[in-house]
Amino acid sequence: MKLYFMPGACSLAPHIALLEAGLPFSLVAVDYRTRKTAGGGDFYKISPKGYVPALVLDNGEVLTEVPVIFQFVDSKVPQAALLPASGLKRLRSLEWLNFIATEIHKSFSPLFRPETPTSFCVPGRLHLCRRLSIVEDHLCQHEYLMGDDFSLADVYLFVLCRWLKDQDMTLADWSSLHRHSEKIRMRPSVQQAMGWEGLL
């Protein structure tokens, strides 16, 4: 398998997931501005969406979107229990993944675009804060998003929380989120992925 990534982007999450699962894969960096791969190829030919992550499977099929790649990785190594196997717990994990993708991840998106009007950024950050406060309230009572059990939802949340510093925001404003991020950061897979992406 081959994972197309940009250092520190949301592709860090499936990078960590692949390491957690112990699956063999290679990495291909994509330039943010040109959308050229490290070898000079056109990333749009890999994924017409033009953004990472993109995971090329051994049969040549391409998967995109963090929650989908997570579910694929989990299905390949179910014994790793990276997501709950079934029932309401499985649904709760997918609920968290969808909330993180649509309410937190996408709240960051306009804040990173240079063409976003300054007048939007203040209410945009307030909107993001409200979404993070929902997670904070949950983590005040639980070690992980799924209670006592680590899951890939925790990885996705960790990766996005790293972006707060780019918005002149700090995790120190959310003590439980800060505690959670520090715990996830120390996992060997996270340290390894961040090292490979030059983020340590």
mmCIF file of C-alpha atoms in Angstrom:
data_model
loop_
_atom_site.group_PDB
_atom_site.id
_atom_site.type_symbol
_atom_site.label_atom_id
_atom_site.label_comp_id
_atom_site.label_asym_id
_atom_site.label_seq_id
_atom_site.Cartn_x
_atom_site.Cartn_y
_atom_site.Cartn_z
ATOM 1 C CA MET A 1 0.000 0.000 0.000
ATOM 2 C CA LYS A 2 0.994 3.597 -0.566
ATOM 3 C CA LEU A 3 -0.114 6.571 1.535
ATOM 4 C CA TYR A 4 0.000 10.028 -0.030
ATOM 5 C CA PHE A 5 0.473 12.660 2.661
ATOM 6 C CA MET A 6 1.409 16.235 3.492
ATOM 7 C CA PRO A 7 3.442 16.655 6.691
ATOM 8 C CA GLY A 8 1.194 17.564 9.605
ATOM 9 C CA ALA A 9 -2.003 17.476 7.536
ATOM 10 C CA CYS A 10 -4.958 15.230 8.380
ATOM 11 C CA SER A 11 -3.100 12.442 6.527
ATOM 12 C CA LEU A 12 -1.073 12.095 9.734
ATOM 13 C CA ALA A 13 -4.109 10.276 11.186
ATOM 14 C CA PRO A 14 -4.140 7.331 8.715
ATOM 15 C CA HIS A 15 -0.334 7.303 8.884
ATOM 16 C CA ILE A 16 -0.650 6.619 12.618
ATOM 17 C CA ALA A 17 -3.467 4.120 12.030
ATOM 18 C CA LEU A 18 -1.364 2.070 9.610
ATOM 19 C CA LEU A 19 1.437 1.935 12.167
ATOM 20 C CA GLU A 20 -0.979 0.983 14.953
ATOM 21 C CA ALA A 21 -2.210 -1.894 12.785
ATOM 22 C CA GLY A 22 1.278 -3.026 11.807
ATOM 23 C CA LEU A 23 0.412 -2.984 8.115
ATOM 24 C CA PRO A 24 3.151 -2.598 5.478
ATOM 25 C CA PHE A 25 2.981 0.624 3.475
ATOM 26 C CA SER A 26 5.127 3.281 1.850
ATOM 27 C CA LEU A 27 4.822 7.059 2.051
ATOM 28 C CA VAL A 28 4.668 9.573 -0.793
ATOM 29 C CA ALA A 29 4.834 13.274 0.057
ATOM 30 C CA VAL A 30 2.611 15.746 -1.813
ATOM 31 C CA ASP A 31 3.496 19.423 -2.161
ATOM 32 C CA TYR A 32 0.726 21.647 -0.791
ATOM 33 C CA ARG A 33 1.077 24.413 -3.385
ATOM 34 C CA THR A 34 1.783 22.486 -6.580
ATOM 35 C CA ARG A 35 0.004 19.194 -5.800
ATOM 36 C CA LYS A 36 3.055 17.438 -7.186
ATOM 37 C CA THR A 37 4.288 14.240 -5.582
ATOM 38 C CA ALA A 38 7.834 13.814 -4.320
ATOM 39 C CA GLY A 39 8.663 12.088 -7.607
ATOM 40 C CA GLY A 40 7.209 14.927 -9.693
ATOM 41 C CA GLY A 41 3.919 13.236 -10.513
ATOM 42 C CA ASP A 42 0.521 14.917 -10.668
ATOM 43 C CA PHE A 43 -1.372 14.104 -7.465
ATOM 44 C CA TYR A 44 -4.688 14.863 -9.189
ATOM 45 C CA LYS A 45 -4.120 11.704 -11.244
ATOM 46 C CA ILE A 46 -4.045 9.738 -7.990
ATOM 47 C CA SER A 47 -7.006 11.540 -6.417
ATOM 48 C CA PRO A 48 -9.084 14.024 -8.430
ATOM 49 C CA LYS A 49 -10.093 15.616 -5.104
ATOM 50 C CA GLY A 50 -6.570 16.999 -4.870
ATOM 51 C CA TYR A 51 -6.227 16.669 -1.110
ATOM 52 C CA VAL A 52 -4.678 14.113 1.195
ATOM 53 C CA PRO A 53 -4.940 11.468 2.473
ATOM 54 C CA ALA A 54 -5.097 9.043 -0.417
ATOM 55 C CA LEU A 55 -4.327 5.385 0.227
ATOM 56 C CA VAL A 56 -3.513 3.283 -2.826
ATOM 57 C CA LEU A 57 -4.345 -0.335 -2.096
ATOM 58 C CA ASP A 58 -2.369 -3.302 -3.369
ATOM 59 C CA ASN A 59 -4.977 -3.863 -6.105
ATOM 60 C CA GLY A 60 -4.649 -0.261 -7.325
ATOM 61 C CA GLU A 61 -7.893 1.013 -5.828
ATOM 62 C CA VAL A 62 -7.668 4.392 -4.081
ATOM 63 C CA LEU A 63 -9.357 5.227 -0.776
ATOM 64 C CA THR A 64 -9.750 8.787 0.503
ATOM 65 C CA GLU A 65 -11.305 10.438 3.593
ATOM 66 C CA VAL A 66 -9.901 9.749 7.049
ATOM 67 C CA PRO A 67 -12.922 7.892 8.531
ATOM 68 C CA VAL A 68 -13.097 5.564 5.512
ATOM 69 C CA ILE A 69 -9.382 4.758 5.618
ATOM 70 C CA PHE A 70 -9.710 4.116 9.353
ATOM 71 C CA GLN A 71 -12.459 1.575 8.736
ATOM 72 C CA PHE A 72 -10.408 -0.113 6.033
ATOM 73 C CA VAL A 73 -7.369 -0.377 8.326
ATOM 74 C CA ASP A 74 -9.554 -1.733 11.135
ATOM 75 C CA SER A 75 -11.050 -4.356 8.798
ATOM 76 C CA LYS A 76 -7.590 -5.569 7.759
ATOM 77 C CA VAL A 77 -6.420 -6.159 11.342
ATOM 78 C CA PRO A 78 -9.566 -6.619 13.470
ATOM 79 C CA GLN A 79 -7.547 -8.208 16.260
ATOM 80 C CA ALA A 80 -5.897 -4.849 16.904
ATOM 81 C CA ALA A 81 -9.319 -3.531 18.043
ATOM 82 C CA LEU A 82 -8.656 -0.066 16.613
ATOM 83 C CA LEU A 83 -12.413 0.501 16.420
ATOM 84 C CA PRO A 84 -15.177 -1.359 18.293
ATOM 85 C CA ALA A 85 -16.189 -4.465 16.394
ATOM 86 C CA SER A 86 -19.981 -4.147 16.366
ATOM 87 C CA GLY A 87 -23.135 -2.997 18.066
ATOM 88 C CA LEU A 88 -23.774 0.326 19.742
ATOM 89 C CA LYS A 89 -20.084 0.827 20.547
ATOM 90 C CA ARG A 90 -19.257 0.597 16.846
ATOM 91 C CA LEU A 91 -21.944 3.155 16.080
ATOM 92 C CA ARG A 92 -20.657 5.463 18.807
ATOM 93 C CA SER A 93 -17.148 5.323 17.349
ATOM 94 C CA LEU A 94 -18.513 6.209 13.902
ATOM 95 C CA GLU A 95 -20.537 8.983 15.516
ATOM 96 C CA TRP A 96 -17.346 10.476 16.949
ATOM 97 C CA LEU A 97 -15.487 10.082 13.649
ATOM 98 C CA ASN A 98 -18.259 11.884 11.792
ATOM 99 C CA PHE A 99 -18.437 14.665 14.389
ATOM 100 C CA ILE A 100 -14.678 15.173 14.236
ATOM 101 C CA ALA A 101 -14.691 15.176 10.415
ATOM 102 C CA THR A 102 -17.679 17.434 9.839
ATOM 103 C CA GLU A 103 -17.772 19.685 12.899
ATOM 104 C CA ILE A 104 -14.126 20.058 13.938
ATOM 105 C CA HIS A 105 -12.023 19.298 10.860
ATOM 106 C CA LYS A 106 -14.217 21.376 8.546
ATOM 107 C CA SER A 107 -14.381 24.223 11.068
ATOM 108 C CA PHE A 108 -10.616 24.582 10.662
ATOM 109 C CA SER A 109 -10.720 24.636 6.857
ATOM 110 C CA PRO A 110 -11.764 28.269 6.205
ATOM 111 C CA LEU A 111 -9.384 29.493 8.921
ATOM 112 C CA PHE A 112 -6.425 28.152 6.935
ATOM 113 C CA ARG A 113 -7.448 29.696 3.604
ATOM 114 C CA PRO A 114 -5.710 33.029 2.907
ATOM 115 C CA GLU A 115 -8.732 34.328 0.990
ATOM 116 C CA THR A 116 -11.014 33.962 4.037
ATOM 117 C CA PRO A 117 -12.083 37.476 5.157
ATOM 118 C CA THR A 118 -10.633 38.557 8.489
ATOM 119 C CA SER A 119 -14.158 39.368 9.632
ATOM 120 C CA PHE A 120 -15.003 35.672 9.425
ATOM 121 C CA CYS A 121 -12.061 34.429 11.463
ATOM 122 C CA VAL A 122 -13.252 35.607 14.890
ATOM 123 C CA PRO A 123 -16.719 33.988 14.647
ATOM 124 C CA GLY A 124 -15.085 31.020 12.903
ATOM 125 C CA ARG A 125 -12.782 30.436 15.860
ATOM 126 C CA LEU A 126 -15.688 30.844 18.280
ATOM 127 C CA HIS A 127 -17.615 28.200 16.343
ATOM 128 C CA LEU A 128 -14.609 25.875 16.560
ATOM 129 C CA CYS A 129 -14.315 26.539 20.305
ATOM 130 C CA ARG A 130 -17.939 25.539 20.830
ATOM 131 C CA ARG A 131 -17.329 22.246 19.031
ATOM 132 C CA LEU A 132 -14.165 21.550 21.027
ATOM 133 C CA SER A 133 -16.018 22.316 24.243
ATOM 134 C CA ILE A 134 -18.399 19.440 23.493
ATOM 135 C CA VAL A 135 -15.414 17.106 23.356
ATOM 136 C CA GLU A 136 -13.899 18.705 26.453
ATOM 137 C CA ASP A 137 -17.071 18.022 28.448
ATOM 138 C CA HIS A 138 -16.989 14.386 27.357
ATOM 139 C CA LEU A 139 -13.303 13.919 28.158
ATOM 140 C CA CYS A 140 -13.822 15.417 31.613
ATOM 141 C CA GLN A 141 -15.556 12.143 32.419
ATOM 142 C CA HIS A 142 -13.697 9.681 30.169
ATOM 143 C CA GLU A 143 -10.083 8.827 29.456
ATOM 144 C CA TYR A 144 -10.715 8.357 25.730
ATOM 145 C CA LEU A 145 -13.550 9.227 23.370
ATOM 146 C CA MET A 146 -14.776 5.636 23.700
ATOM 147 C CA GLY A 147 -14.507 5.648 27.491
ATOM 148 C CA ASP A 148 -11.757 3.419 28.852
ATOM 149 C CA ASP A 149 -10.691 2.169 25.408
ATOM 150 C CA PHE A 150 -8.350 3.824 22.923
ATOM 151 C CA SER A 151 -9.640 3.981 19.355
ATOM 152 C CA LEU A 152 -8.719 5.622 16.077
ATOM 153 C CA ALA A 153 -11.174 8.424 16.876
ATOM 154 C CA ASP A 154 -8.649 9.554 19.488
ATOM 155 C CA VAL A 155 -5.962 9.698 16.797
ATOM 156 C CA TYR A 156 -8.077 11.893 14.523
ATOM 157 C CA LEU A 157 -8.855 14.268 17.392
ATOM 158 C CA PHE A 158 -5.172 14.469 18.354
ATOM 159 C CA VAL A 159 -4.107 15.359 14.810
ATOM 160 C CA LEU A 160 -6.632 18.192 14.552
ATOM 161 C CA CYS A 161 -5.812 19.586 17.986
ATOM 162 C CA ARG A 162 -2.223 20.050 16.797
ATOM 163 C CA TRP A 163 -3.551 22.733 14.437
ATOM 164 C CA LEU A 164 -4.758 25.017 17.229
ATOM 165 C CA LYS A 165 -1.351 26.654 17.574
ATOM 166 C CA ASP A 166 -1.557 27.697 13.904
ATOM 167 C CA GLN A 167 -4.679 29.681 14.803
ATOM 168 C CA ASP A 168 -3.116 31.381 17.834
ATOM 169 C CA MET A 169 -5.184 29.091 20.039
ATOM 170 C CA THR A 170 -3.975 26.804 22.787
ATOM 171 C CA LEU A 171 -5.006 23.470 24.221
ATOM 172 C CA ALA A 172 -4.351 24.931 27.653
ATOM 173 C CA ASP A 173 -7.865 26.382 27.430
ATOM 174 C CA TRP A 174 -9.266 22.838 27.567
ATOM 175 C CA SER A 175 -7.602 20.858 30.348
ATOM 176 C CA SER A 176 -9.136 17.478 29.456
ATOM 177 C CA LEU A 177 -8.379 17.879 25.748
ATOM 178 C CA HIS A 178 -4.824 18.802 26.678
ATOM 179 C CA ARG A 179 -4.483 15.738 28.894
ATOM 180 C CA HIS A 180 -5.933 13.541 26.131
ATOM 181 C CA SER A 181 -3.611 14.954 23.458
ATOM 182 C CA GLU A 182 -0.539 14.451 25.621
ATOM 183 C CA LYS A 183 -1.519 10.833 26.242
ATOM 184 C CA ILE A 184 -2.043 10.132 22.530
ATOM 185 C CA ARG A 185 1.149 11.979 21.597
ATOM 186 C CA MET A 186 3.225 9.540 23.649
ATOM 187 C CA ARG A 187 1.998 6.428 21.824
ATOM 188 C CA PRO A 188 4.896 4.787 19.910
ATOM 189 C CA SER A 189 2.955 4.885 16.622
ATOM 190 C CA VAL A 190 2.358 8.616 17.000
ATOM 191 C CA GLN A 191 5.977 9.336 17.791
ATOM 192 C CA GLN A 192 7.101 7.241 14.835
ATOM 193 C CA ALA A 193 4.699 8.885 12.369
ATOM 194 C CA MET A 194 5.565 12.386 13.565
ATOM 195 C CA GLY A 195 9.259 11.554 13.301
ATOM 196 C CA TRP A 196 8.875 10.339 9.727
ATOM 197 C CA GLU A 197 6.935 13.494 8.818
ATOM 198 C CA GLY A 198 9.530 15.766 10.465
ATOM 199 C CA LEU A 199 7.121 17.015 13.128
ATOM 200 C CA LEU A 200 9.110 16.285 16.292
#
